[in-house]
Amino acid sequence: MTDGFMGPPWQADWTKEAEDNRNALPAPVRALVDAARAELVIAKDPYFRGVDAAADLAVGMSTEPVQSTRPGGAHVMYFDHGRGWPRYVFTPRTADPQIVIDECIWH
C-alpha cells in the first residue's frame, strides 16, 4: 500500500533481550506472550486509545502507557491477569509502521 498510512497487521520486532526473555519462559507462558503479540499486530491502534478501545482484548489482557504523561510513548500489554507483560513502542510511519517489543516479563 503506497497511497497513505498502512494499517494492520503491523510489523512487530523484538529486541534481542526481550526475545531471549520470551524464549526462556515455559511453553504455556510463551503461548500467552504470543497471544498478546497477536492482539498488538491486529489492533487498529496498538496503543488502544479512546473510550473502550481495549474492550475487545482477551480476558486477562489490558494495556496502558508506561508513563501517563507520555500517551504516545512506550506501553505495556498485561497478560495472564497482570502477571506478565511485553513493553513496546509503536512507530506509525507511513512507509513502514512498526511495533518494537523491548521487554518481556512474567512472574
Backbone as JSON, one array per atom type, in Angstrom:
{
  "sequence": "MTDGFMGPPWQADWTKEAEDNRNALPAPVRALVDAARAELVIAKDPYFRGVDAAADLAVGMSTEPVQSTRPGGAHVMYFDHGRGWPRYVFTPRTADPQIVIDECIWH",
  "N": [[0.86, -1.17, 0.0], [0.83, 2.02, -1.03], [-0.33, 4.48, -1.02], [-0.81, 6.02, 1.27], [-1.31, 5.94, 4.85], [-0.46, 2.9, 6.29], [-2.22, 0.01, 7.46], [-3.23, -2.44, 9.98], [-2.26, -5.91, 9.46], [0.39, -5.14, 11.7], [3.96, -4.76, 11.52], [6.01, -6.47, 13.78], [8.72, -6.42, 15.88], [11.27, -7.85, 17.95], [13.52, -6.87, 20.53], [16.79, -8.17, 21.11], [17.21, -8.91, 23.83], [14.56, -8.95, 24.85], [13.46, -10.96, 23.26], [15.05, -13.14, 24.02], [14.3, -13.33, 26.71], [11.59, -13.99, 26.39], [11.85, -16.47, 25.09], [12.94, -17.97, 27.13], [10.88, -18.5, 28.83], [8.37, -20.75, 30.23], [6.65, -23.07, 28.07], [3.69, -22.85, 28.11], [3.42, -20.21, 28.99], [4.81, -18.79, 27.06], [2.99, -19.12, 25.01], [0.95, -17.46, 25.93], [2.26, -14.98, 25.77], [2.63, -14.87, 23.02], [-0.04, -14.69, 22.23], [-0.68, -12.18, 23.26], [1.03, -10.6, 21.7], [-0.11, -11.11, 19.22], [-2.56, -9.8, 19.5], [-1.63, -7.17, 19.52], [-0.53, -6.82, 16.91], [-2.73, -6.99, 15.25], [-4.43, -4.99, 16.03], [-6.29, -2.02, 15.41], [-5.31, 0.37, 16.41], [-2.43, 0.1, 18.04], [-1.94, 1.27, 20.51], [-4.31, 1.38, 21.74], [-6.04, 3.61, 22.09], [-8.64, 5.78, 23.23], [-12.11, 5.67, 24.24], [-13.16, 2.65, 25.58], [-11.52, 1.3, 23.76], [-9.93, -0.9, 24.17], [-11.67, -2.87, 24.73], [-12.18, -5.22, 23.37], [-10.12, -6.93, 23.91], [-8.66, -10.05, 24.91], [-9.74, -11.99, 27.77], [-8.12, -11.2, 30.79], [-6.2, -9.59, 29.68], [-4.82, -6.35, 29.28], [-3.96, -2.92, 28.55], [-1.68, -0.17, 28.88], [-0.14, 3.12, 29.0], [3.37, 3.42, 29.74], [4.21, 5.69, 31.06], [1.97, 8.01, 32.26], [2.04, 10.63, 31.43], [3.06, 10.52, 28.94], [1.38, 9.59, 26.57], [1.8, 8.77, 23.96], [4.07, 7.31, 24.0], [6.11, 4.6, 25.18], [4.35, 1.55, 25.88], [2.67, -0.94, 27.9], [1.47, -4.25, 27.59], [-0.53, -6.04, 29.46], [-0.79, -9.46, 30.37], [-2.17, -12.65, 31.33], [-3.66, -11.88, 33.55], [-2.23, -9.68, 34.57], [0.16, -10.79, 35.43], [2.25, -10.88, 33.68], [3.99, -9.08, 31.03], [4.65, -7.6, 27.86], [6.7, -4.86, 26.98], [6.33, -2.18, 24.78], [6.83, -0.14, 21.82], [5.15, 1.79, 19.47], [5.6, 2.77, 16.19], [4.17, 4.82, 14.05], [4.81, 5.06, 11.14], [4.39, 6.14, 7.73], [5.46, 4.66, 5.55], [6.6, 2.36, 6.72], [5.24, 1.17, 9.19], [5.68, 0.13, 12.59], [5.97, -2.1, 15.37], [7.92, -2.28, 18.2], [9.09, -4.51, 20.46], [10.5, -4.3, 23.53], [10.87, -5.4, 25.99], [10.11, -8.23, 27.95], [8.33, -9.72, 30.38], [7.48, -12.01, 32.97], [6.0, -13.25, 35.89]],
  "CA": [[0.0, 0.0, 0.0], [1.72, 3.17, -1.15], [-1.1, 5.72, -1.13], [-1.17, 6.57, 2.57], [-0.97, 5.23, 6.06], [-0.75, 1.46, 6.27], [-2.96, -0.47, 8.63], [-2.85, -3.77, 10.46], [-1.38, -6.3, 10.55], [1.62, -4.37, 11.84], [5.23, -5.46, 11.7], [6.43, -6.47, 15.18], [10.07, -6.94, 16.08], [11.72, -7.99, 19.33], [14.93, -6.67, 20.8], [17.43, -9.45, 21.44], [16.96, -9.22, 25.23], [13.16, -9.31, 25.01], [13.25, -12.26, 22.63], [15.69, -14.14, 24.88], [13.43, -13.48, 27.88], [10.4, -14.73, 25.95], [12.23, -17.85, 24.8], [13.27, -18.65, 28.39], [9.65, -18.77, 29.58], [7.75, -22.06, 29.97], [5.83, -23.1, 26.84], [2.35, -22.27, 28.25], [3.54, -18.76, 29.14], [5.15, -18.28, 25.72], [1.73, -19.06, 24.25], [0.26, -16.24, 26.37], [3.0, -13.86, 25.19], [2.31, -14.86, 21.59], [-1.41, -14.2, 22.1], [-0.63, -10.73, 23.48], [1.64, -10.04, 20.5], [-1.11, -11.19, 18.15], [-3.51, -8.71, 19.73], [-0.98, -5.93, 19.12], [-0.32, -6.67, 15.47], [-4.01, -6.87, 14.52], [-5.22, -3.86, 16.53], [-6.33, -0.82, 14.57], [-4.38, 1.28, 17.08], [-1.75, -0.7, 19.05], [-1.95, 1.94, 21.81], [-5.67, 1.21, 22.25], [-6.51, 4.91, 22.56], [-10.07, 6.06, 23.11], [-13.03, 5.03, 25.18], [-13.42, 1.24, 25.3], [-10.73, 0.81, 22.62], [-9.35, -2.2, 24.53], [-12.77, -3.72, 25.19], [-12.17, -6.5, 22.66], [-8.98, -7.76, 24.29], [-8.99, -11.31, 25.58], [-9.82, -11.95, 29.23], [-6.81, -11.2, 31.42], [-5.3, -8.68, 28.98], [-5.11, -4.91, 29.28], [-2.81, -2.15, 28.11], [-1.6, 1.19, 29.38], [1.17, 3.72, 28.77], [4.34, 3.28, 30.83], [4.09, 6.97, 31.77], [0.69, 8.65, 31.9], [2.31, 11.91, 30.8], [3.53, 10.25, 27.58], [0.46, 8.62, 25.99], [2.29, 8.29, 22.67], [5.35, 6.65, 24.22], [6.1, 3.16, 25.45], [3.16, 0.97, 26.51], [2.75, -2.33, 28.3], [0.25, -5.03, 27.42], [-0.58, -7.05, 30.5], [-1.46, -10.73, 30.07], [-2.25, -13.54, 32.49], [-4.23, -11.06, 34.63], [-1.21, -8.79, 35.11], [1.38, -11.5, 35.86], [3.32, -10.67, 32.71], [3.75, -8.03, 30.06], [5.69, -7.06, 26.98], [6.7, -3.39, 26.83], [6.5, -1.94, 23.34], [6.67, 1.19, 21.25], [4.59, 1.73, 18.12], [6.03, 3.88, 15.34], [3.19, 4.81, 12.94], [5.33, 5.66, 9.91], [3.59, 5.85, 6.55], [6.05, 3.62, 4.71], [6.97, 1.13, 7.42], [4.84, 1.21, 10.6], [6.33, -0.98, 13.27], [5.92, -2.26, 16.82], [9.16, -2.84, 18.72], [8.94, -5.03, 21.82], [11.83, -4.21, 24.1], [10.92, -6.06, 27.3], [9.11, -9.29, 28.15], [8.42, -10.12, 31.79], [6.41, -12.83, 33.55], [6.37, -13.74, 37.23]],
  "C": [[0.9, 1.22, 0.0], [0.97, 4.49, -1.13], [-1.54, 6.27, 0.22], [-0.76, 5.66, 3.7], [-1.38, 3.77, 5.97], [-1.49, 1.07, 7.54], [-2.51, -1.85, 9.03], [-2.97, -4.81, 9.35], [-0.07, -5.51, 10.51], [2.82, -5.3, 11.91], [5.59, -5.39, 13.17], [7.8, -7.13, 15.29], [10.4, -6.95, 17.56], [13.16, -7.53, 19.43], [15.5, -8.02, 21.19], [17.12, -9.85, 22.88], [15.51, -9.65, 25.45], [12.87, -10.68, 24.41], [13.87, -13.38, 23.47], [14.84, -14.4, 26.12], [12.18, -14.28, 27.53], [10.73, -16.2, 25.74], [12.57, -18.65, 26.06], [12.04, -19.0, 29.22], [9.14, -20.18, 29.3], [6.81, -21.97, 28.76], [4.43, -22.53, 27.03], [2.37, -20.75, 28.38], [3.93, -18.13, 27.81], [3.91, -18.17, 24.86], [0.93, -17.81, 24.65], [0.94, -14.99, 25.8], [2.66, -13.75, 23.7], [0.89, -14.36, 21.35], [-1.46, -12.69, 22.3], [-0.03, -10.04, 22.26], [0.64, -10.04, 19.34], [-2.15, -10.08, 18.29], [-2.91, -7.37, 19.28], [-0.92, -5.77, 17.61], [-1.62, -6.55, 14.68], [-4.85, -5.69, 14.97], [-5.18, -2.7, 15.56], [-5.36, 0.22, 15.1], [-3.7, 0.49, 18.2], [-1.64, -0.03, 20.42], [-3.34, 1.93, 22.43], [-6.2, 2.52, 22.85], [-8.0, 5.05, 22.33], [-10.88, 5.27, 24.1], [-13.33, 3.62, 24.7], [-12.64, 0.69, 24.1], [-10.15, -0.57, 22.9], [-10.42, -3.19, 24.97], [-12.76, -5.11, 24.55], [-10.97, -7.38, 22.99], [-9.45, -9.01, 25.01], [-9.03, -11.11, 27.1], [-8.42, -12.04, 29.81], [-5.8, -10.29, 30.76], [-5.78, -7.25, 29.14], [-3.85, -4.2, 28.84], [-2.85, -0.76, 28.7], [-0.23, 1.77, 29.05], [2.07, 3.51, 29.98], [4.31, 4.53, 31.69], [2.81, 7.66, 31.32], [0.9, 9.99, 31.21], [2.83, 11.76, 29.37], [2.63, 9.22, 26.9], [0.87, 8.1, 24.62], [3.62, 7.57, 22.78], [5.18, 5.16, 24.45], [4.83, 2.75, 26.19], [3.49, -0.44, 27.01], [1.41, -2.99, 28.01], [0.3, -6.15, 28.44], [-1.29, -8.3, 29.99], [-1.43, -11.57, 31.33], [-2.66, -12.75, 33.74], [-3.16, -10.23, 35.34], [0.06, -9.47, 35.57], [2.54, -11.29, 34.89], [2.96, -9.57, 31.74], [4.94, -7.9, 29.11], [5.56, -5.53, 27.0], [7.04, -3.12, 25.38], [6.33, -0.47, 22.99], [6.13, 0.99, 19.84], [5.02, 2.97, 17.37], [5.13, 3.89, 14.11], [3.69, 5.53, 11.69], [4.43, 5.28, 8.74], [4.15, 4.67, 5.77], [6.27, 2.31, 5.45], [6.55, 1.21, 8.89], [5.34, -0.03, 11.32], [6.09, -0.92, 14.77], [7.26, -2.87, 17.22], [8.92, -3.23, 20.17], [10.32, -5.08, 22.44], [11.95, -4.84, 25.49], [9.82, -7.12, 27.34], [9.32, -9.88, 29.54], [7.24, -11.05, 32.13], [6.89, -13.31, 34.91], [5.19, -14.42, 37.89]]
}
